[in-house]
Amino acid sequence: MRVTICAVGRLKSGPERDLSARYIDRFAKFGPSQGLDFNRVIELPESRASNANTRMRDESAAIEAALPGDSLLVVLDERGKAPGSEQFAEMLGNWRDAGRRDLAIAIGGADGHDEALRSKADAVLSFGRMTWPHQVVRILLAEQLYRAATILAGHPYHRS
Ligand SMILES: C[S@@+](CC[C@H](N)C(=O)[O-])C[C@H]1O[C@@H](n2cnc3c(N)ncnc32)[C@H](O)[C@@H]1O
């Protein structure tokens, strides 16, 4: 199953980009042994509309348009369900075993995701109820993807 990260906003050069790249690289190397193939990060520009609802609508529409056709869609949002790392690994494993070709995981912009995108998503997942900057979410997601692959492999990186 190919895994695509779709993010509103650019990760500029600096420590957040470096750390995110480090975990993406680990996931890209380790994931294929578990049938999880890193595809790419799609970065979308923030909407310049003056109204927050319009910005969310524009950005969510851009996310949908950018995704590989027939992707499973996971939206990251602080109001979503907060699985543990082992549950997240199980979700990925189940989608992979169901023969899904593409999984896309979407990170919103400063205003978050439009309700319409959240309701279309196959899962809305949270990294806790606190709001994190999108740069930090990119790092958390990359690390959790790598961790999930190691959990599926029974590799000792993850200790429960
Ligand atoms: C700065 S946050 C946007 C917050 C916005 N006020 C909202 O209501 O969604 C940017 C993006 O980071 C992600 N994000 C931030 N905190 C998160 C959390 N606790 N769990 C999952 N994703 C989170 C979401 O994708 C969010 O759209």
Coordinates of C-alpha atoms and ligand atoms in Angstrom, one line a residue:
M1 CA 0.0 0.0 0.0
R2 CA 1.4 3.4 -1.0
V3 CA 1.3 6.1 1.7
T4 CA 1.1 9.7 0.7
I5 CA 1.3 12.7 3.1
C6 CA -0.7 15.7 1.9
A7 CA 0.0 18.9 3.9
V8 CA -1.2 22.5 3.6
G9 CA 1.8 24.7 4.1
R10 CA 5.4 24.4 3.3
L11 CA 8.0 23.0 5.7
K12 CA 10.9 25.5 5.4
S13 CA 14.5 24.4 5.8
G14 CA 15.4 24.0 9.5
P15 CA 15.2 21.5 12.3
E16 CA 11.5 20.6 11.8
R17 CA 12.1 19.7 8.1
D18 CA 15.3 17.8 9.0
L19 CA 13.6 15.7 11.7
S20 CA 10.6 15.0 9.6
A21 CA 12.9 13.9 6.7
R22 CA 14.8 11.7 9.0
Y23 CA 11.7 9.7 10.0
I24 CA 10.3 9.7 6.5
D25 CA 13.6 8.3 5.3
R26 CA 13.5 5.5 8.0
F27 CA 9.8 4.7 7.0
A28 CA 10.7 4.7 3.3
K29 CA 13.5 2.2 4.0
F30 CA 11.7 0.0 6.5
G31 CA 8.1 0.2 5.3
P32 CA 8.4 -2.0 2.1
S33 CA 9.3 -5.0 4.3
Q34 CA 5.8 -4.6 5.7
G35 CA 4.0 -3.8 2.5
L36 CA 4.0 -0.1 3.2
D37 CA 5.6 2.0 0.5
F38 CA 6.2 5.7 1.1
N39 CA 5.0 7.6 -2.0
R40 CA 5.7 11.3 -1.4
V41 CA 4.8 14.4 0.5
I42 CA 2.5 16.8 -1.4
E43 CA 2.7 20.3 -0.1
L44 CA -0.2 22.6 -1.0
P45 CA -0.2 26.4 -0.7
E46 CA -2.2 28.1 2.0
S47 CA -5.4 29.8 0.7
R48 CA -5.1 33.6 0.5
A49 CA -8.9 34.1 1.0
S50 CA -9.8 36.7 3.6
N51 CA -12.5 34.5 5.2
A52 CA -11.5 31.5 7.4
N53 CA -14.3 29.3 6.1
T54 CA -13.4 30.0 2.5
R55 CA -9.7 29.2 3.3
M56 CA -10.7 25.9 4.8
R57 CA -13.0 25.1 1.9
D58 CA -10.3 26.0 -0.7
E59 CA -7.6 24.1 1.1
S60 CA -9.7 21.0 1.6
A61 CA -10.8 21.0 -2.1
A62 CA -7.1 21.3 -3.0
I63 CA -6.3 18.3 -0.8
E64 CA -9.0 16.2 -2.5
A65 CA -7.8 17.2 -5.9
A66 CA -4.2 16.3 -5.2
L67 CA -4.7 12.8 -3.9
P68 CA -4.2 9.7 -5.9
G69 CA -7.6 8.4 -7.2
D70 CA -9.4 6.0 -4.9
S71 CA -7.2 6.7 -1.9
L72 CA -8.2 5.9 1.6
L73 CA -8.2 9.2 3.3
V74 CA -7.1 9.8 6.9
V75 CA -7.5 13.4 8.1
L76 CA -5.4 14.5 11.1
D77 CA -7.5 16.7 13.4
E78 CA -7.3 17.3 17.1
R79 CA -11.1 16.4 17.4
G80 CA -10.5 13.0 15.9
K81 CA -10.0 9.6 17.6
A82 CA -6.7 9.2 19.3
P83 CA -5.4 5.6 18.7
G84 CA -2.4 4.3 20.5
S85 CA 0.7 3.5 18.3
E86 CA -0.2 -0.2 18.2
Q87 CA -3.8 0.5 17.2
F88 CA -2.5 2.8 14.4
A89 CA -0.2 0.1 13.2
E90 CA -3.2 -2.3 13.2
M91 CA -5.3 0.1 11.2
L92 CA -2.5 0.4 8.6
G93 CA -2.1 -3.4 8.5
N94 CA -5.8 -4.0 8.1
W95 CA -6.0 -1.5 5.1
R96 CA -2.9 -3.1 3.6
D97 CA -4.4 -6.6 4.0
A98 CA -7.7 -5.5 2.5
G99 CA -5.7 -4.8 -0.7
R100 CA -6.0 -1.0 -0.6
R101 CA -3.6 0.5 -3.1
D102 CA -3.3 4.1 -1.7
L103 CA -3.6 5.7 1.7
A104 CA -3.4 9.5 2.0
I105 CA -2.9 11.3 5.3
A106 CA -3.9 14.9 5.3
I107 CA -2.5 17.7 7.6
G108 CA -4.5 21.0 7.5
G109 CA -3.4 24.6 7.4
A110 CA -3.7 27.2 10.2
D111 CA -7.5 27.1 10.1
G112 CA -7.7 23.3 10.0
H113 CA -9.8 21.1 7.7
D114 CA -13.3 21.9 6.3
E115 CA -16.1 19.8 7.9
A116 CA -16.9 18.4 4.4
L117 CA -13.5 16.8 4.2
R118 CA -13.6 15.5 7.7
S119 CA -17.0 13.8 7.0
K120 CA -15.7 12.2 3.8
A121 CA -12.6 10.8 5.5
D122 CA -12.2 7.1 6.2
A123 CA -10.7 8.1 9.6
V124 CA -10.2 11.3 11.5
L125 CA -7.2 10.8 13.8
S126 CA -5.8 12.9 16.6
F127 CA -2.4 13.2 18.3
G128 CA -4.2 14.3 21.4
R129 CA -6.6 17.1 22.1
M130 CA -4.0 19.9 22.1
T131 CA -3.4 21.8 18.9
W132 CA 0.1 21.4 17.4
P133 CA 1.7 23.5 14.8
H134 CA 1.6 21.8 11.4
Q135 CA 5.4 21.6 11.4
V136 CA 5.3 19.5 14.5
V137 CA 2.5 17.3 13.2
R138 CA 4.6 16.5 10.2
I139 CA 7.3 15.2 12.5
L140 CA 4.8 13.3 14.7
L141 CA 3.2 11.6 11.7
A142 CA 6.5 10.6 10.1
E143 CA 7.7 9.1 13.4
Q144 CA 4.4 7.2 13.9
L145 CA 4.5 5.8 10.4
Y146 CA 8.0 4.5 11.0
R147 CA 7.0 3.2 14.4
A148 CA 3.9 1.5 12.9
A149 CA 6.0 -0.3 10.4
T150 CA 8.4 -1.6 13.2
I151 CA 5.4 -2.7 15.2
L152 CA 4.0 -4.7 12.3
A153 CA 7.5 -6.3 11.9
G154 CA 7.8 -7.1 15.6
H155 CA 11.0 -5.0 15.6
P156 CA 12.2 -3.8 19.0
Y157 CA 12.2 -0.1 18.1
H158 CA 8.7 0.0 19.7
R159 CA 8.5 -1.2 23.3
S160 CA 5.1 -1.5 24.8
Ligands
LIG1 C1 -2.4 24.6 13.5 S1 -3.4 23.2 13.2 C2 -5.0 23.9 12.8 C3 -5.8 24.1 14.0 C4 -7.2 24.6 13.7 N1 -7.6 25.6 14.5 C5 -8.3 23.5 13.7 O1 -9.3 23.8 14.3 O2 -8.1 22.5 13.2 C6 -2.8 22.6 11.6 C7 -3.1 21.2 11.4 O3 -2.3 20.4 12.2 C8 -2.9 19.2 12.5 N2 -3.0 19.1 14.0 C9 -2.8 20.0 14.9 N3 -3.0 19.5 16.1 C10 -3.3 18.2 16.0 C11 -3.7 17.1 16.9 N4 -3.7 17.3 18.2 N5 -4.0 15.9 16.3 C12 -4.0 15.7 15.0 N6 -3.7 16.7 14.1 C13 -3.4 17.9 14.6 C14 -4.3 19.2 11.8 O4 -4.2 18.5 10.6 C15 -4.5 20.7 11.6 O5 -5.4 20.9 10.6

